[in-house]
PDB file of C-alpha atoms in Angstrom:
ATOM      1  CA  MET A   1       0.000   0.000   0.000  1.00 47.00           C
ATOM      2  CA  GLY A   2       1.015   3.630  -0.153  1.00 50.00           C
ATOM      3  CA  TYR A   3       1.792   3.575  -3.857  1.00 44.00           C
ATOM      4  CA  SER A   4       3.888   6.531  -4.950  1.00 42.00           C
ATOM      5  CA  SER A   5       2.650   8.567  -7.847  1.00 41.00           C
ATOM      6  CA  GLY A   6       6.230   8.946  -9.018  1.00 40.00           C
ATOM      7  CA  ARG A   7       5.653  12.644  -9.563  1.00 38.00           C
ATOM      8  CA  GLY A   8       7.534  14.108  -6.606  1.00 37.00           C
ATOM      9  CA  SER A   9       4.825  14.361  -3.973  1.00 38.00           C
ATOM     10  CA  GLN A  10       2.358  11.853  -2.616  1.00 45.00           C
ATOM     11  CA  GLU A  11      -1.210  12.416  -3.769  1.00 46.00           C
ATOM     12  CA  THR A  12      -3.659  13.118  -0.968  1.00 52.00           C
ATOM     13  CA  SER A  13      -7.016  11.465  -1.398  1.00 52.00           C
ATOM     14  CA  ILE A  14     -10.254  12.910  -0.151  1.00 67.00           C
ATOM     15  CA  LEU A  15     -11.834   9.433  -0.116  1.00 78.00           C
ATOM     16  CA  LYS A  16     -10.807   7.002   2.611  1.00 82.00           C
ATOM     17  CA  PHE A  17     -12.146   3.456   2.585  1.00 87.00           C
ATOM     18  CA  ASN A  18     -14.163   2.438   5.635  1.00 82.00           C
ATOM     19  CA  PRO A  19     -13.942  -1.376   6.010  1.00 87.00           C
ATOM     20  CA  SER A  20     -17.250  -1.374   7.912  1.00 86.00           C
ATOM     21  CA  SER A  21     -18.959  -0.179   4.729  1.00 88.00           C
ATOM     22  CA  LEU A  22     -18.725  -3.747   3.429  1.00 90.00           C
ATOM     23  CA  GLU A  23     -20.641  -5.059   6.437  1.00 90.00           C
ATOM     24  CA  THR A  24     -23.708  -2.846   6.856  1.00 88.00           C
ATOM     25  CA  GLU A  25     -26.172  -1.553   4.307  1.00 91.00           C
ATOM     26  CA  LYS A  26     -26.299   1.992   5.668  1.00 92.00           C
ATOM     27  CA  LEU A  27     -22.515   2.387   5.600  1.00 93.00           C
ATOM     28  CA  LEU A  28     -22.386   0.777   2.143  1.00 93.00           C
ATOM     29  CA  VAL A  29     -24.888   3.289   0.795  1.00 94.00           C
ATOM     30  CA  ASP A  30     -22.945   6.136   2.457  1.00 92.00           C
ATOM     31  CA  GLU A  31     -19.711   4.920   0.818  1.00 92.00           C
ATOM     32  CA  ILE A  32     -21.311   4.675  -2.626  1.00 93.00           C
ATOM     33  CA  GLU A  33     -22.889   8.110  -2.261  1.00 92.00           C
ATOM     34  CA  LYS A  34     -19.471   9.597  -1.353  1.00 91.00           C
ATOM     35  CA  ILE A  35     -17.996   8.112  -4.528  1.00 92.00           C
ATOM     36  CA  LEU A  36     -20.827   9.304  -6.745  1.00 90.00           C
ATOM     37  CA  ARG A  37     -20.760  12.823  -5.223  1.00 89.00           C
ATOM     38  CA  LEU A  38     -17.109  13.106  -6.265  1.00 87.00           C
ATOM     39  CA  SER A  39     -18.236  13.328  -9.894  1.00 81.00           C
ATOM     40  CA  LYS A  40     -19.504  16.824  -9.076  1.00 81.00           C
ATOM     41  CA  LYS A  41     -16.267  17.880  -7.372  1.00 80.00           C
ATOM     42  CA  ASP A  42     -13.531  18.150  -9.988  1.00 80.00           C
ATOM     43  CA  GLU A  43     -10.578  18.800  -7.687  1.00 86.00           C
ATOM     44  CA  GLU A  44     -11.507  16.048  -5.229  1.00 86.00           C
ATOM     45  CA  ALA A  45     -12.246  13.562  -8.008  1.00 88.00           C
ATOM     46  CA  ASP A  46      -8.901  14.359  -9.622  1.00 87.00           C
ATOM     47  CA  ARG A  47      -7.104  13.713  -6.333  1.00 89.00           C
ATOM     48  CA  PHE A  48      -8.819  10.328  -6.051  1.00 92.00           C
ATOM     49  CA  ILE A  49      -8.569   9.040  -9.626  1.00 91.00           C
ATOM     50  CA  GLY A  50      -5.584  11.098 -10.762  1.00 89.00           C
ATOM     51  CA  LYS A  51      -4.698  10.419 -14.388  1.00 89.00           C
ATOM     52  CA  THR A  52      -6.465   7.057 -14.415  1.00 92.00           C
ATOM     53  CA  SER A  53      -8.050   6.557 -17.812  1.00 89.00           C
ATOM     54  CA  SER A  54     -11.407   4.877 -18.204  1.00 89.00           C
ATOM     55  CA  THR A  55      -9.712   2.106 -20.203  1.00 92.00           C
ATOM     56  CA  ALA A  56      -7.133   1.430 -17.471  1.00 92.00           C
ATOM     57  CA  TYR A  57      -9.805   1.308 -14.773  1.00 94.00           C
ATOM     58  CA  ARG A  58     -12.047  -0.941 -16.897  1.00 93.00           C
ATOM     59  CA  ARG A  59      -9.198  -3.445 -17.154  1.00 93.00           C
ATOM     60  CA  VAL A  60      -8.658  -3.441 -13.394  1.00 95.00           C
ATOM     61  CA  HIS A  61     -12.414  -3.505 -12.750  1.00 96.00           C
ATOM     62  CA  GLU A  62     -12.834  -6.557 -14.980  1.00 96.00           C
ATOM     63  CA  ILE A  63     -10.127  -8.560 -13.220  1.00 95.00           C
ATOM     64  CA  VAL A  64     -11.190  -7.579  -9.697  1.00 96.00           C
ATOM     65  CA  THR A  65     -14.897  -8.121 -10.283  1.00 96.00           C
ATOM     66  CA  SER A  66     -14.346 -11.503 -11.931  1.00 96.00           C
ATOM     67  CA  GLY A  67     -12.792 -12.724  -8.671  1.00 96.00           C
ATOM     68  CA  LEU A  68     -15.548 -11.128  -6.610  1.00 97.00           C
ATOM     69  CA  ASP A  69     -18.257 -12.577  -8.866  1.00 97.00           C
ATOM     70  CA  LYS A  70     -16.750 -16.042  -8.578  1.00 96.00           C
ATOM     71  CA  LEU A  71     -17.035 -15.772  -4.790  1.00 97.00           C
ATOM     72  CA  ILE A  72     -20.540 -14.285  -4.900  1.00 97.00           C
ATOM     73  CA  ASP A  73     -21.799 -17.068  -7.201  1.00 96.00           C
ATOM     74  CA  SER A  74     -20.044 -19.922  -5.404  1.00 94.00           C
ATOM     75  CA  LYS A  75     -22.263 -22.731  -4.144  1.00 87.00           C
ATOM     76  CA  THR A  76     -19.415 -24.442  -2.304  1.00 85.00           C
ATOM     77  CA  ARG A  77     -15.988 -23.428  -1.089  1.00 87.00           C
ATOM     78  CA  ASP A  78     -13.640 -23.275  -4.023  1.00 88.00           C
ATOM     79  CA  PRO A  79      -9.919 -22.951  -3.221  1.00 85.00           C
ATOM     80  CA  THR A  80      -9.300 -21.143  -6.517  1.00 93.00           C
ATOM     81  CA  ILE A  81     -11.367 -18.163  -5.327  1.00 96.00           C
ATOM     82  CA  LEU A  82      -8.648 -17.020  -2.955  1.00 95.00           C
ATOM     83  CA  THR A  83      -6.085 -17.334  -5.752  1.00 95.00           C
ATOM     84  CA  ASP A  84      -8.290 -15.241  -8.062  1.00 96.00           C
ATOM     85  CA  LEU A  85      -8.668 -12.525  -5.423  1.00 97.00           C
ATOM     86  CA  VAL A  86      -4.922 -12.432  -4.777  1.00 97.00           C
ATOM     87  CA  ARG A  87      -4.312 -12.270  -8.543  1.00 96.00           C
ATOM     88  CA  ALA A  88      -6.656  -9.262  -8.663  1.00 96.00           C
ATOM     89  CA  LEU A  89      -4.737  -7.597  -5.835  1.00 97.00           C
ATOM     90  CA  ILE A  90      -1.468  -8.163  -7.703  1.00 96.00           C
ATOM     91  CA  GLN A  91      -3.004  -6.624 -10.827  1.00 95.00           C
ATOM     92  CA  VAL A  92      -4.059  -3.515  -8.869  1.00 96.00           C
ATOM     93  CA  ARG A  93      -0.540  -3.120  -7.505  1.00 96.00           C
ATOM     94  CA  TYR A  94       1.013  -3.728 -10.915  1.00 95.00           C
ATOM     95  CA  GLN A  95      -1.187  -1.148 -12.659  1.00 95.00           C
ATOM     96  CA  ALA A  96      -0.396   1.395  -9.915  1.00 95.00           C
ATOM     97  CA  SER A  97       3.335   0.773 -10.280  1.00 95.00           C
ATOM     98  CA  ARG A  98       2.980   1.420 -14.022  1.00 94.00           C
ATOM     99  CA  HIS A  99       1.013   4.631 -13.250  1.00 94.00           C
ATOM    100  CA  GLN A 100      -1.987   3.297 -15.161  1.00 94.00           C
ATOM    101  CA  ILE A 101      -4.210   3.945 -12.131  1.00 95.00           C
ATOM    102  CA  SER A 102      -3.628   6.552  -9.438  1.00 94.00           C
ATOM    103  CA  SER A 103      -1.985   5.655  -6.171  1.00 94.00           C
ATOM    104  CA  ASN A 104      -5.075   6.841  -4.285  1.00 94.00           C
ATOM    105  CA  LEU A 105      -7.354   4.620  -6.318  1.00 95.00           C
ATOM    106  CA  ALA A 106      -4.939   1.702  -5.966  1.00 96.00           C
ATOM    107  CA  ASP A 107      -4.785   2.145  -2.182  1.00 95.00           C
ATOM    108  CA  TYR A 108      -8.577   2.220  -2.022  1.00 96.00           C
ATOM    109  CA  LEU A 109      -8.944  -0.933  -4.149  1.00 97.00           C
ATOM    110  CA  ASP A 110      -6.169  -2.638  -2.173  1.00 96.00           C
ATOM    111  CA  LYS A 111      -8.060  -2.048   1.078  1.00 96.00           C
ATOM    112  CA  ILE A 112     -11.331  -3.370  -0.345  1.00 97.00           C
ATOM    113  CA  LEU A 113      -9.692  -6.506  -1.736  1.00 97.00           C
ATOM    114  CA  SER A 114      -7.730  -7.067   1.457  1.00 97.00           C
ATOM    115  CA  GLU A 115     -10.954  -7.067   3.483  1.00 97.00           C
ATOM    116  CA  VAL A 116     -12.557  -9.637   1.187  1.00 97.00           C
ATOM    117  CA  ILE A 117      -9.409 -11.793   1.129  1.00 97.00           C
ATOM    118  CA  ARG A 118      -9.238 -11.693   4.925  1.00 97.00           C
ATOM    119  CA  ALA A 119     -12.889 -12.782   5.157  1.00 96.00           C
ATOM    120  CA  VAL A 120     -12.315 -15.680   2.742  1.00 96.00           C
ATOM    121  CA  LYS A 121      -9.181 -16.815   4.591  1.00 95.00           C
ATOM    122  CA  ASN A 122     -10.986 -16.731   7.942  1.00 94.00           C
ATOM    123  CA  ALA A 123     -14.195 -18.399   6.736  1.00 93.00           C
ATOM    124  CA  GLY A 124     -14.143 -21.574   8.801  1.00 90.00           C
ATOM    125  CA  THR A 125     -17.906 -21.977   9.096  1.00 92.00           C
ATOM    126  CA  ASP A 126     -20.762 -21.796   6.601  1.00 92.00           C
ATOM    127  CA  GLU A 127     -21.921 -18.602   8.300  1.00 94.00           C
ATOM    128  CA  GLU A 128     -18.482 -17.008   7.852  1.00 94.00           C
ATOM    129  CA  TRP A 129     -18.429 -18.133   4.204  1.00 95.00           C
ATOM    130  CA  GLU A 130     -21.787 -16.439   3.636  1.00 95.00           C
ATOM    131  CA  LYS A 131     -20.415 -13.288   5.289  1.00 95.00           C
ATOM    132  CA  ALA A 132     -17.436 -13.365   2.903  1.00 96.00           C
ATOM    133  CA  LYS A 133     -19.859 -13.641  -0.024  1.00 97.00           C
ATOM    134  CA  LYS A 134     -21.823 -10.643   1.295  1.00 96.00           C
ATOM    135  CA  LEU A 135     -18.609  -8.608   1.606  1.00 97.00           C
ATOM    136  CA  ALA A 136     -17.738  -9.522  -1.985  1.00 97.00           C
ATOM    137  CA  PHE A 137     -21.198  -8.453  -3.177  1.00 97.00           C
ATOM    138  CA  ASN A 138     -20.877  -5.114  -1.391  1.00 97.00           C
ATOM    139  CA  ALA A 139     -17.326  -4.632  -2.672  1.00 97.00           C
ATOM    140  CA  ARG A 140     -18.645  -5.203  -6.195  1.00 97.00           C
ATOM    141  CA  LEU A 141     -21.197  -2.418  -5.717  1.00 97.00           C
ATOM    142  CA  ILE A 142     -18.454  -0.023  -4.611  1.00 96.00           C
ATOM    143  CA  LEU A 143     -16.281  -0.933  -7.611  1.00 97.00           C
ATOM    144  CA  ASP A 144     -19.238  -0.350  -9.911  1.00 96.00           C
ATOM    145  CA  ALA A 145     -19.724   3.119  -8.380  1.00 95.00           C
ATOM    146  CA  ILE A 146     -16.053   3.863  -9.026  1.00 95.00           C
ATOM    147  CA  ILE A 147     -16.378   2.908 -12.691  1.00 94.00           C
ATOM    148  CA  VAL A 148     -19.239   5.411 -12.967  1.00 93.00           C
ATOM    149  CA  LEU A 149     -16.994   8.084 -11.442  1.00 93.00           C
ATOM    150  CA  VAL A 150     -14.010   7.313 -13.677  1.00 93.00           C
ATOM    151  CA  THR A 151     -16.141   7.149 -16.814  1.00 90.00           C
ATOM    152  CA  THR A 152     -17.878  10.424 -15.934  1.00 87.00           C
ATOM    153  CA  LYS A 153     -14.612  12.263 -15.290  1.00 85.00           C
ATOM    154  CA  ARG A 154     -12.663  10.795 -18.231  1.00 74.00           C
ATOM    155  CA  ARG A 155     -15.032  11.317 -21.139  1.00 65.00           C
TER     156      ARG A 155
END
């Protein structure tokens, strides 16, 4: 985490991820509304998404959401799900290191994925597995809100 923008100074993001937003509906809605409100605030949106292009974010979104969707749709525990989520995390870090997505956006995505990965790793019971699936579903909603923001700002 803490990806450097490589441009001299660290970007400061207005949007900080609240891990609890993946657990409760009210906090989830609040998080999504914060993201969508950024589309009306040019300076704040630019600090969050930086020079991220819509194409670069779509690539990351596709990889991350494919892992999340696999978890959401799982009927049984599949050991490849954790591998897919870790692969998505690696892709986020790789794209940030190449400056394809902003460091702020990468940090935000890293935190979301890390929460889901932690839930999957710790899912020892069926109830915990269902909780991990719910976190993945909520994470997907947040990522979808971000793609709306990036697309709106990068037209």
